[in-house]
């Protein structure tokens, strides 16, 4: 023995791999870490417009059946994802003025829905319970009561404003062949595209005003609607004649 590898005997070669069997390669990396928090983070990344068990599982690199170990239904996953984005949002502190507080909450909700296209539709159709969303809105109603509103008037004031914010985001949904207009900006773009035909069908006295509204920024129109709502709620406020 010399310690060197001996050459193969003449006429003999090393056997090739078995037919049809690819050489094994080592598996690199770790399997994806999947738990409740990771699933919710993936759902937020996927976005509410595409939120589903399959899309979230694909994002995580796992089977969608794995998600059912943590969430019994898709609705449970949606509710948990709503909780996550609501908890991460910047909600205003009370100022002592019912009008300022209600307006600030409306705009905070507007920004939340703006950051998460498709969220408004999930809130309206939510079959699970979003604890965080319920608490945020419940605090607003309680502050109105603290300001002197009767309980029923406080609930009414919140509901009117809250529903207006949601409807502002829902108004354009279903307007596209390949998806929904889940933001006011996209809905406004669709209305601008349809404006020439719409102007031909309406009262000539309304055309200039309608064109100005449609071509303007959605936020400005929302602000005007909100002011009208708050003016209308003033008779419910404490001390109103």
mmCIF file with all atom_site columns, N, CA and C in Angstrom, residues 149-216:
data_model
loop_
_atom_site.group_PDB
_atom_site.id
_atom_site.type_symbol
_atom_site.label_atom_id
_atom_site.label_alt_id
_atom_site.label_comp_id
_atom_site.label_asym_id
_atom_site.label_entity_id
_atom_site.label_seq_id
_atom_site.pdbx_PDB_ins_code
_atom_site.Cartn_x
_atom_site.Cartn_y
_atom_site.Cartn_z
_atom_site.occupancy
_atom_site.B_iso_or_equiv
_atom_site.pdbx_formal_charge
_atom_site.auth_seq_id
_atom_site.auth_comp_id
_atom_site.auth_asym_id
_atom_site.auth_atom_id
_atom_site.pdbx_PDB_model_num
ATOM 1   N N  . UNK A 1 149 ? -72.926 64.113 25.101  1.00 0.00 ? 149 UNK A N  1
ATOM 2   C CA . UNK A 1 149 ? -73.925 63.534 24.205  1.00 0.00 ? 149 UNK A CA 1
ATOM 3   C C  . UNK A 1 149 ? -74.739 62.475 24.955  1.00 0.00 ? 149 UNK A C  1
ATOM 4   N N  . UNK A 1 150 ? -76.024 62.393 24.622  1.00 0.00 ? 150 UNK A N  1
ATOM 5   C CA . UNK A 1 150 ? -76.803 61.248 25.084  1.00 0.00 ? 150 UNK A CA 1
ATOM 6   C C  . UNK A 1 150 ? -76.260 59.996 24.392  1.00 0.00 ? 150 UNK A C  1
ATOM 7   N N  . UNK A 1 151 ? -76.412 58.845 25.012  1.00 0.00 ? 151 UNK A N  1
ATOM 8   C CA . UNK A 1 151 ? -75.833 57.607 24.495  1.00 0.00 ? 151 UNK A CA 1
ATOM 9   C C  . UNK A 1 151 ? -76.283 57.336 23.058  1.00 0.00 ? 151 UNK A C  1
ATOM 10  N N  . UNK A 1 152 ? -77.581 57.462 22.808  1.00 0.00 ? 152 UNK A N  1
ATOM 11  C CA . UNK A 1 152 ? -78.092 57.185 21.464  1.00 0.00 ? 152 UNK A CA 1
ATOM 12  C C  . UNK A 1 152 ? -77.539 58.184 20.452  1.00 0.00 ? 152 UNK A C  1
ATOM 13  N N  . UNK A 1 153 ? -77.445 59.438 20.833  1.00 0.00 ? 153 UNK A N  1
ATOM 14  C CA . UNK A 1 153 ? -76.919 60.466 19.935  1.00 0.00 ? 153 UNK A CA 1
ATOM 15  C C  . UNK A 1 153 ? -75.438 60.242 19.648  1.00 0.00 ? 153 UNK A C  1
ATOM 16  N N  . UNK A 1 154 ? -74.701 59.776 20.650  1.00 0.00 ? 154 UNK A N  1
ATOM 17  C CA . UNK A 1 154 ? -73.274 59.492 20.456  1.00 0.00 ? 154 UNK A CA 1
ATOM 18  C C  . UNK A 1 154 ? -73.080 58.365 19.449  1.00 0.00 ? 154 UNK A C  1
ATOM 19  N N  . UNK A 1 155 ? -73.878 57.314 19.580  1.00 0.00 ? 155 UNK A N  1
ATOM 20  C CA . UNK A 1 155 ? -73.791 56.190 18.634  1.00 0.00 ? 155 UNK A CA 1
ATOM 21  C C  . UNK A 1 155 ? -74.170 56.645 17.231  1.00 0.00 ? 155 UNK A C  1
ATOM 22  N N  . UNK A 1 156 ? -75.236 57.442 17.137  1.00 0.00 ? 156 UNK A N  1
ATOM 23  C CA . UNK A 1 156 ? -75.682 57.934 15.835  1.00 0.00 ? 156 UNK A CA 1
ATOM 24  C C  . UNK A 1 156 ? -74.606 58.798 15.185  1.00 0.00 ? 156 UNK A C  1
ATOM 25  N N  . UNK A 1 157 ? -74.013 59.710 15.942  1.00 0.00 ? 157 UNK A N  1
ATOM 26  C CA . UNK A 1 157 ? -72.992 60.603 15.395  1.00 0.00 ? 157 UNK A CA 1
ATOM 27  C C  . UNK A 1 157 ? -71.801 59.810 14.870  1.00 0.00 ? 157 UNK A C  1
ATOM 28  N N  . UNK A 1 158 ? -71.344 58.845 15.645  1.00 0.00 ? 158 UNK A N  1
ATOM 29  C CA . UNK A 1 158 ? -70.214 58.022 15.197  1.00 0.00 ? 158 UNK A CA 1
ATOM 30  C C  . UNK A 1 158 ? -70.571 57.236 13.956  1.00 0.00 ? 158 UNK A C  1
ATOM 31  N N  . UNK A 1 159 ? -71.736 56.598 13.953  1.00 0.00 ? 159 UNK A N  1
ATOM 32  C CA . UNK A 1 159 ? -72.115 55.741 12.829  1.00 0.00 ? 159 UNK A CA 1
ATOM 33  C C  . UNK A 1 159 ? -72.225 56.530 11.526  1.00 0.00 ? 159 UNK A C  1
ATOM 34  N N  . UNK A 1 160 ? -72.802 57.712 11.591  1.00 0.00 ? 160 UNK A N  1
ATOM 35  C CA . UNK A 1 160 ? -72.976 58.528 10.378  1.00 0.00 ? 160 UNK A CA 1
ATOM 36  C C  . UNK A 1 160 ? -71.611 58.868 9.772   1.00 0.00 ? 160 UNK A C  1
ATOM 37  N N  . UNK A 1 161 ? -70.675 59.290 10.611  1.00 0.00 ? 161 UNK A N  1
ATOM 38  C CA . UNK A 1 161 ? -69.349 59.669 10.113  1.00 0.00 ? 161 UNK A CA 1
ATOM 39  C C  . UNK A 1 161 ? -68.567 58.444 9.658   1.00 0.00 ? 161 UNK A C  1
ATOM 40  N N  . UNK A 1 162 ? -68.605 57.399 10.455  1.00 0.00 ? 162 UNK A N  1
ATOM 41  C CA . UNK A 1 162 ? -67.864 56.178 10.128  1.00 0.00 ? 162 UNK A CA 1
ATOM 42  C C  . UNK A 1 162 ? -68.334 55.574 8.815   1.00 0.00 ? 162 UNK A C  1
ATOM 43  N N  . UNK A 1 163 ? -69.636 55.530 8.617   1.00 0.00 ? 163 UNK A N  1
ATOM 44  C CA . UNK A 1 163 ? -70.175 54.970 7.378   1.00 0.00 ? 163 UNK A CA 1
ATOM 45  C C  . UNK A 1 163 ? -69.799 55.815 6.165   1.00 0.00 ? 163 UNK A C  1
ATOM 46  N N  . UNK A 1 164 ? -69.706 57.121 6.354   1.00 0.00 ? 164 UNK A N  1
ATOM 47  C CA . UNK A 1 164 ? -69.300 57.987 5.237   1.00 0.00 ? 164 UNK A CA 1
ATOM 48  C C  . UNK A 1 164 ? -67.865 57.689 4.817   1.00 0.00 ? 164 UNK A C  1
ATOM 49  N N  . UNK A 1 165 ? -66.980 57.474 5.796   1.00 0.00 ? 165 UNK A N  1
ATOM 50  C CA . UNK A 1 165 ? -65.590 57.145 5.469   1.00 0.00 ? 165 UNK A CA 1
ATOM 51  C C  . UNK A 1 165 ? -65.542 55.833 4.682   1.00 0.00 ? 165 UNK A C  1
ATOM 52  N N  . UNK A 1 166 ? -66.244 54.816 5.168   1.00 0.00 ? 166 UNK A N  1
ATOM 53  C CA . UNK A 1 166 ? -66.241 53.522 4.483   1.00 0.00 ? 166 UNK A CA 1
ATOM 54  C C  . UNK A 1 166 ? -66.807 53.655 3.068   1.00 0.00 ? 166 UNK A C  1
ATOM 55  N N  . UNK A 1 167 ? -67.923 54.356 2.925   1.00 0.00 ? 167 UNK A N  1
ATOM 56  C CA . UNK A 1 167 ? -68.560 54.481 1.614   1.00 0.00 ? 167 UNK A CA 1
ATOM 57  C C  . UNK A 1 167 ? -67.671 55.239 0.639   1.00 0.00 ? 167 UNK A C  1
ATOM 58  N N  . UNK A 1 168 ? -66.870 56.155 1.126   1.00 0.00 ? 168 UNK A N  1
ATOM 59  C CA . UNK A 1 168 ? -65.974 56.897 0.247   1.00 0.00 ? 168 UNK A CA 1
ATOM 60  C C  . UNK A 1 168 ? -64.964 55.962 -0.409  1.00 0.00 ? 168 UNK A C  1
ATOM 61  N N  . UNK A 1 169 ? -64.599 54.893 0.309   1.00 0.00 ? 169 UNK A N  1
ATOM 62  C CA . UNK A 1 169 ? -63.655 53.924 -0.248  1.00 0.00 ? 169 UNK A CA 1
ATOM 63  C C  . UNK A 1 169 ? -64.357 52.827 -1.031  1.00 0.00 ? 169 UNK A C  1
ATOM 64  N N  . UNK A 1 170 ? -65.602 52.563 -0.716  1.00 0.00 ? 170 UNK A N  1
ATOM 65  C CA . UNK A 1 170 ? -66.324 51.493 -1.391  1.00 0.00 ? 170 UNK A CA 1
ATOM 66  C C  . UNK A 1 170 ? -66.970 51.956 -2.692  1.00 0.00 ? 170 UNK A C  1
ATOM 67  N N  . UNK A 1 171 ? -67.093 53.262 -2.888  1.00 0.00 ? 171 UNK A N  1
ATOM 68  C CA . UNK A 1 171 ? -67.876 53.791 -3.999  1.00 0.00 ? 171 UNK A CA 1
ATOM 69  C C  . UNK A 1 171 ? -67.393 53.319 -5.356  1.00 0.00 ? 171 UNK A C  1
ATOM 70  N N  . UNK A 1 172 ? -66.066 53.139 -5.520  1.00 0.00 ? 172 UNK A N  1
ATOM 71  C CA . UNK A 1 172 ? -65.548 52.784 -6.832  1.00 0.00 ? 172 UNK A CA 1
ATOM 72  C C  . UNK A 1 172 ? -65.325 51.303 -7.041  1.00 0.00 ? 172 UNK A C  1
ATOM 73  N N  . UNK A 1 173 ? -65.669 50.476 -6.062  1.00 0.00 ? 173 UNK A N  1
ATOM 74  C CA . UNK A 1 173 ? -65.358 49.058 -6.201  1.00 0.00 ? 173 UNK A CA 1
ATOM 75  C C  . UNK A 1 173 ? -66.235 48.405 -7.255  1.00 0.00 ? 173 UNK A C  1
ATOM 76  N N  . UNK A 1 174 ? -65.633 47.461 -7.968  1.00 0.00 ? 174 UNK A N  1
ATOM 77  C CA . UNK A 1 174 ? -66.340 46.762 -9.016  1.00 0.00 ? 174 UNK A CA 1
ATOM 78  C C  . UNK A 1 174 ? -66.315 47.483 -10.340 1.00 0.00 ? 174 UNK A C  1
ATOM 79  N N  . UNK A 1 175 ? -65.539 48.566 -10.424 1.00 0.00 ? 175 UNK A N  1
ATOM 80  C CA . UNK A 1 175 ? -65.528 49.360 -11.639 1.00 0.00 ? 175 UNK A CA 1
ATOM 81  C C  . UNK A 1 175 ? -64.522 48.924 -12.672 1.00 0.00 ? 175 UNK A C  1
ATOM 82  N N  . UNK A 1 176 ? -63.668 47.935 -12.356 1.00 0.00 ? 176 UNK A N  1
ATOM 83  C CA . UNK A 1 176 ? -62.638 47.506 -13.293 1.00 0.00 ? 176 UNK A CA 1
ATOM 84  C C  . UNK A 1 176 ? -62.853 46.053 -13.674 1.00 0.00 ? 176 UNK A C  1
ATOM 85  N N  . UNK A 1 177 ? -62.490 45.705 -14.892 1.00 0.00 ? 177 UNK A N  1
ATOM 86  C CA . UNK A 1 177 ? -62.631 44.320 -15.327 1.00 0.00 ? 177 UNK A CA 1
ATOM 87  C C  . UNK A 1 177 ? -61.635 43.417 -14.632 1.00 0.00 ? 177 UNK A C  1
ATOM 88  N N  . UNK A 1 178 ? -60.453 43.929 -14.304 1.00 0.00 ? 178 UNK A N  1
ATOM 89  C CA . UNK A 1 178 ? -59.402 43.090 -13.741 1.00 0.00 ? 178 UNK A CA 1
ATOM 90  C C  . UNK A 1 178 ? -59.210 43.313 -12.243 1.00 0.00 ? 178 UNK A C  1
ATOM 91  N N  . UNK A 1 179 ? -60.178 43.928 -11.595 1.00 0.00 ? 179 UNK A N  1
ATOM 92  C CA . UNK A 1 179 ? -60.051 44.134 -10.171 1.00 0.00 ? 179 UNK A CA 1
ATOM 93  C C  . UNK A 1 179 ? -60.953 45.254 -9.704  1.00 0.00 ? 179 UNK A C  1
ATOM 94  N N  . UNK A 1 180 ? -60.825 45.611 -8.433  1.00 0.00 ? 180 UNK A N  1
ATOM 95  C CA . UNK A 1 180 ? -61.679 46.621 -7.857  1.00 0.00 ? 180 UNK A CA 1
ATOM 96  C C  . UNK A 1 180 ? -60.907 47.918 -7.631  1.00 0.00 ? 180 UNK A C  1
ATOM 97  N N  . UNK A 1 181 ? -61.621 49.026 -7.723  1.00 0.00 ? 181 UNK A N  1
ATOM 98  C CA . UNK A 1 181 ? -61.019 50.322 -7.408  1.00 0.00 ? 181 UNK A CA 1
ATOM 99  C C  . UNK A 1 181 ? -61.104 50.502 -5.903  1.00 0.00 ? 181 UNK A C  1
ATOM 100 N N  . UNK A 1 182 ? -60.106 50.029 -5.199  1.00 0.00 ? 182 UNK A N  1
ATOM 101 C CA . UNK A 1 182 ? -60.172 49.968 -3.744  1.00 0.00 ? 182 UNK A CA 1
ATOM 102 C C  . UNK A 1 182 ? -59.629 51.218 -3.064  1.00 0.00 ? 182 UNK A C  1
ATOM 103 N N  . UNK A 1 183 ? -59.277 52.243 -3.825  1.00 0.00 ? 183 UNK A N  1
ATOM 104 C CA . UNK A 1 183 ? -58.848 53.513 -3.239  1.00 0.00 ? 183 UNK A CA 1
ATOM 105 C C  . UNK A 1 183 ? -59.646 54.645 -3.876  1.00 0.00 ? 183 UNK A C  1
ATOM 106 N N  . UNK A 1 184 ? -59.861 55.738 -3.144  1.00 0.00 ? 184 UNK A N  1
ATOM 107 C CA . UNK A 1 184 ? -60.570 56.881 -3.740  1.00 0.00 ? 184 UNK A CA 1
ATOM 108 C C  . UNK A 1 184 ? -59.867 57.420 -4.974  1.00 0.00 ? 184 UNK A C  1
ATOM 109 N N  . UNK A 1 185 ? -58.537 57.378 -4.988  1.00 0.00 ? 185 UNK A N  1
ATOM 110 C CA . UNK A 1 185 ? -57.791 57.898 -6.126  1.00 0.00 ? 185 UNK A CA 1
ATOM 111 C C  . UNK A 1 185 ? -58.102 57.109 -7.388  1.00 0.00 ? 185 UNK A C  1
ATOM 112 N N  . UNK A 1 186 ? -58.118 55.772 -7.262  1.00 0.00 ? 186 UNK A N  1
ATOM 113 C CA . UNK A 1 186 ? -58.417 54.941 -8.433  1.00 0.00 ? 186 UNK A CA 1
ATOM 114 C C  . UNK A 1 186 ? -59.871 55.110 -8.858  1.00 0.00 ? 186 UNK A C  1
ATOM 115 N N  . UNK A 1 187 ? -60.770 55.218 -7.884  1.00 0.00 ? 187 UNK A N  1
ATOM 116 C CA . UNK A 1 187 ? -62.179 55.446 -8.223  1.00 0.00 ? 187 UNK A CA 1
ATOM 117 C C  . UNK A 1 187 ? -62.339 56.771 -8.949  1.00 0.00 ? 187 UNK A C  1
ATOM 118 N N  . UNK A 1 188 ? -61.580 57.786 -8.499  1.00 0.00 ? 188 UNK A N  1
ATOM 119 C CA . UNK A 1 188 ? -61.639 59.091 -9.158  1.00 0.00 ? 188 UNK A CA 1
ATOM 120 C C  . UNK A 1 188 ? -61.124 58.999 -10.592 1.00 0.00 ? 188 UNK A C  1
ATOM 121 N N  . UNK A 1 189 ? -60.069 58.226 -10.803 1.00 0.00 ? 189 UNK A N  1
ATOM 122 C CA . UNK A 1 189 ? -59.536 58.044 -12.156 1.00 0.00 ? 189 UNK A CA 1
ATOM 123 C C  . UNK A 1 189 ? -60.584 57.423 -13.074 1.00 0.00 ? 189 UNK A C  1
ATOM 124 N N  . UNK A 1 190 ? -61.318 56.447 -12.557 1.00 0.00 ? 190 UNK A N  1
ATOM 125 C CA . UNK A 1 190 ? -62.361 55.814 -13.360 1.00 0.00 ? 190 UNK A CA 1
ATOM 126 C C  . UNK A 1 190 ? -63.473 56.800 -13.696 1.00 0.00 ? 190 UNK A C  1
ATOM 127 N N  . UNK A 1 191 ? -63.849 57.619 -12.708 1.00 0.00 ? 191 UNK A N  1
ATOM 128 C CA . UNK A 1 191 ? -64.909 58.609 -12.968 1.00 0.00 ? 191 UNK A CA 1
ATOM 129 C C  . UNK A 1 191 ? -64.456 59.651 -13.992 1.00 0.00 ? 191 UNK A C  1
ATOM 130 N N  . UNK A 1 192 ? -63.159 60.003 -13.957 1.00 0.00 ? 192 UNK A N  1
ATOM 131 C CA . UNK A 1 192 ? -62.645 60.960 -14.940 1.00 0.00 ? 192 UNK A CA 1
ATOM 132 C C  . UNK A 1 192 ? -62.698 60.376 -16.346 1.00 0.00 ? 192 UNK A C  1
ATOM 133 N N  . UNK A 1 193 ? -62.425 59.076 -16.443 1.00 0.00 ? 193 UNK A N  1
ATOM 134 C CA . UNK A 1 193 ? -62.497 58.425 -17.748 1.00 0.00 ? 193 UNK A CA 1
ATOM 135 C C  . UNK A 1 193 ? -63.924 58.421 -18.288 1.00 0.00 ? 193 UNK A C  1
ATOM 136 N N  . UNK A 1 194 ? -64.893 58.326 -17.382 1.00 0.00 ? 194 UNK A N  1
ATOM 137 C CA . UNK A 1 194 ? -66.296 58.254 -17.785 1.00 0.00 ? 194 UNK A CA 1
ATOM 138 C C  . UNK A 1 194 ? -66.956 59.628 -17.890 1.00 0.00 ? 194 UNK A C  1
ATOM 139 N N  . UNK A 1 195 ? -66.235 60.679 -17.487 1.00 0.00 ? 195 UNK A N  1
ATOM 140 C CA . UNK A 1 195 ? -66.821 62.015 -17.395 1.00 0.00 ? 195 UNK A CA 1
ATOM 141 C C  . UNK A 1 195 ? -67.392 62.528 -18.717 1.00 0.00 ? 195 UNK A C  1
ATOM 142 N N  . UNK A 1 196 ? -66.678 62.419 -19.844 1.00 0.00 ? 196 UNK A N  1
ATOM 143 C CA . UNK A 1 196 ? -67.242 62.974 -21.091 1.00 0.00 ? 196 UNK A CA 1
ATOM 144 C C  . UNK A 1 196 ? -68.623 62.411 -21.420 1.00 0.00 ? 196 UNK A C  1
ATOM 145 N N  . UNK A 1 197 ? -68.792 61.103 -21.256 1.00 0.00 ? 197 UNK A N  1
ATOM 146 C CA . UNK A 1 197 ? -70.108 60.508 -21.535 1.00 0.00 ? 197 UNK A CA 1
ATOM 147 C C  . UNK A 1 197 ? -71.138 60.955 -20.514 1.00 0.00 ? 197 UNK A C  1
ATOM 148 N N  . UNK A 1 198 ? -70.720 61.076 -19.246 1.00 0.00 ? 198 UNK A N  1
ATOM 149 C CA . UNK A 1 198 ? -71.660 61.474 -18.199 1.00 0.00 ? 198 UNK A CA 1
ATOM 150 C C  . UNK A 1 198 ? -72.161 62.895 -18.405 1.00 0.00 ? 198 UNK A C  1
ATOM 151 N N  . UNK A 1 199 ? -71.289 63.779 -18.855 1.00 0.00 ? 199 UNK A N  1
ATOM 152 C CA . UNK A 1 199 ? -71.682 65.176 -19.029 1.00 0.00 ? 199 UNK A CA 1
ATOM 153 C C  . UNK A 1 199 ? -72.760 65.341 -20.093 1.00 0.00 ? 199 UNK A C  1
ATOM 154 N N  . UNK A 1 200 ? -72.758 64.471 -21.075 1.00 0.00 ? 200 UNK A N  1
ATOM 155 C CA . UNK A 1 200 ? -73.750 64.568 -22.144 1.00 0.00 ? 200 UNK A CA 1
ATOM 156 C C  . UNK A 1 200 ? -75.146 64.204 -21.664 1.00 0.00 ? 200 UNK A C  1
ATOM 157 N N  . UNK A 1 201 ? -75.222 63.449 -20.566 1.00 0.00 ? 201 UNK A N  1
ATOM 158 C CA . UNK A 1 201 ? -76.506 62.912 -20.126 1.00 0.00 ? 201 UNK A CA 1
ATOM 159 C C  . UNK A 1 201 ? -77.169 63.724 -19.017 1.00 0.00 ? 201 UNK A C  1
ATOM 160 N N  . UNK A 1 202 ? -76.451 64.714 -18.442 1.00 0.00 ? 202 UNK A N  1
ATOM 161 C CA . UNK A 1 202 ? -77.019 65.394 -17.278 1.00 0.00 ? 202 UNK A CA 1
ATOM 162 C C  . UNK A 1 202 ? -77.470 66.809 -17.630 1.00 0.00 ? 202 UNK A C  1
ATOM 163 N N  . UNK A 1 203 ? -78.184 67.407 -16.711 1.00 0.00 ? 203 UNK A N  1
ATOM 164 C CA . UNK A 1 203 ? -78.664 68.781 -16.840 1.00 0.00 ? 203 UNK A CA 1
ATOM 165 C C  . UNK A 1 203 ? -77.475 69.702 -17.149 1.00 0.00 ? 203 UNK A C  1
ATOM 166 N N  . UNK A 1 204 ? -77.549 70.494 -18.192 1.00 0.00 ? 204 UNK A N  1
ATOM 167 C CA . UNK A 1 204 ? -76.433 71.388 -18.545 1.00 0.00 ? 204 UNK A CA 1
ATOM 168 C C  . UNK A 1 204 ? -76.006 72.307 -17.411 1.00 0.00 ? 204 UNK A C  1
ATOM 169 N N  . UNK A 1 205 ? -76.947 72.654 -16.523 1.00 0.00 ? 205 UNK A N  1
ATOM 170 C CA . UNK A 1 205 ? -76.614 73.538 -15.413 1.00 0.00 ? 205 UNK A CA 1
ATOM 171 C C  . UNK A 1 205 ? -75.664 72.877 -14.413 1.00 0.00 ? 205 UNK A C  1
ATOM 172 N N  . UNK A 1 206 ? -75.557 71.561 -14.455 1.00 0.00 ? 206 UNK A N  1
ATOM 173 C CA . UNK A 1 206 ? -74.732 70.827 -13.494 1.00 0.00 ? 206 UNK A CA 1
ATOM 174 C C  . UNK A 1 206 ? -73.354 70.457 -14.046 1.00 0.00 ? 206 UNK A C  1
ATOM 175 N N  . UNK A 1 207 ? -73.161 70.648 -15.331 1.00 0.00 ? 207 UNK A N  1
ATOM 176 C CA . UNK A 1 207 ? -71.958 70.106 -15.967 1.00 0.00 ? 207 UNK A CA 1
ATOM 177 C C  . UNK A 1 207 ? -70.669 70.703 -15.425 1.00 0.00 ? 207 UNK A C  1
ATOM 178 N N  . UNK A 1 208 ? -70.634 72.019 -15.301 1.00 0.00 ? 208 UNK A N  1
ATOM 179 C CA . UNK A 1 208 ? -69.402 72.657 -14.832 1.00 0.00 ? 208 UNK A CA 1
ATOM 180 C C  . UNK A 1 208 ? -69.061 72.218 -13.407 1.00 0.00 ? 208 UNK A C  1
ATOM 181 N N  . UNK A 1 209 ? -70.070 72.182 -12.540 1.00 0.00 ? 209 UNK A N  1
ATOM 182 C CA . UNK A 1 209 ? -69.838 71.786 -11.146 1.00 0.00 ? 209 UNK A CA 1
ATOM 183 C C  . UNK A 1 209 ? -69.383 70.336 -11.065 1.00 0.00 ? 209 UNK A C  1
ATOM 184 N N  . UNK A 1 210 ? -70.061 69.463 -11.834 1.00 0.00 ? 210 UNK A N  1
ATOM 185 C CA . UNK A 1 210 ? -69.700 68.050 -11.799 1.00 0.00 ? 210 UNK A CA 1
ATOM 186 C C  . UNK A 1 210 ? -68.277 67.838 -12.313 1.00 0.00 ? 210 UNK A C  1
ATOM 187 N N  . UNK A 1 211 ? -67.927 68.527 -13.389 1.00 0.00 ? 211 UNK A N  1
ATOM 188 C CA . UNK A 1 211 ? -66.581 68.384 -13.946 1.00 0.00 ? 211 UNK A CA 1
ATOM 189 C C  . UNK A 1 211 ? -65.532 68.824 -12.929 1.00 0.00 ? 211 UNK A C  1
ATOM 190 N N  . UNK A 1 212 ? -65.805 69.913 -12.225 1.00 0.00 ? 212 UNK A N  1
ATOM 191 C CA . UNK A 1 212 ? -64.860 70.387 -11.220 1.00 0.00 ? 212 UNK A CA 1
ATOM 192 C C  . UNK A 1 212 ? -64.685 69.403 -10.087 1.00 0.00 ? 212 UNK A C  1
ATOM 193 N N  . UNK A 1 213 ? -65.782 68.783 -9.666  1.00 0.00 ? 213 UNK A N  1
ATOM 194 C CA . UNK A 1 213 ? -65.718 67.797 -8.582  1.00 0.00 ? 213 UNK A CA 1
ATOM 195 C C  . UNK A 1 213 ? -64.932 66.568 -9.012  1.00 0.00 ? 213 UNK A C  1
ATOM 196 N N  . UNK A 1 214 ? -65.262 66.047 -10.181 1.00 0.00 ? 214 UNK A N  1
ATOM 197 C CA . UNK A 1 214 ? -64.635 64.815 -10.648 1.00 0.00 ? 214 UNK A CA 1
ATOM 198 C C  . UNK A 1 214 ? -63.147 65.014 -10.914 1.00 0.00 ? 214 UNK A C  1
ATOM 199 N N  . UNK A 1 215 ? -62.789 66.165 -11.451 1.00 0.00 ? 215 UNK A N  1
ATOM 200 C CA . UNK A 1 215 ? -61.386 66.425 -11.771 1.00 0.00 ? 215 UNK A CA 1
ATOM 201 C C  . UNK A 1 215 ? -60.564 66.858 -10.555 1.00 0.00 ? 215 UNK A C  1
ATOM 202 N N  . UNK A 1 216 ? -61.241 67.187 -9.474  1.00 0.00 ? 216 UNK A N  1
ATOM 203 C CA . UNK A 1 216 ? -60.547 67.613 -8.266  1.00 0.00 ? 216 UNK A CA 1
ATOM 204 C C  . UNK A 1 216 ? -59.988 66.427 -7.484  1.00 0.00 ? 216 UNK A C  1
#
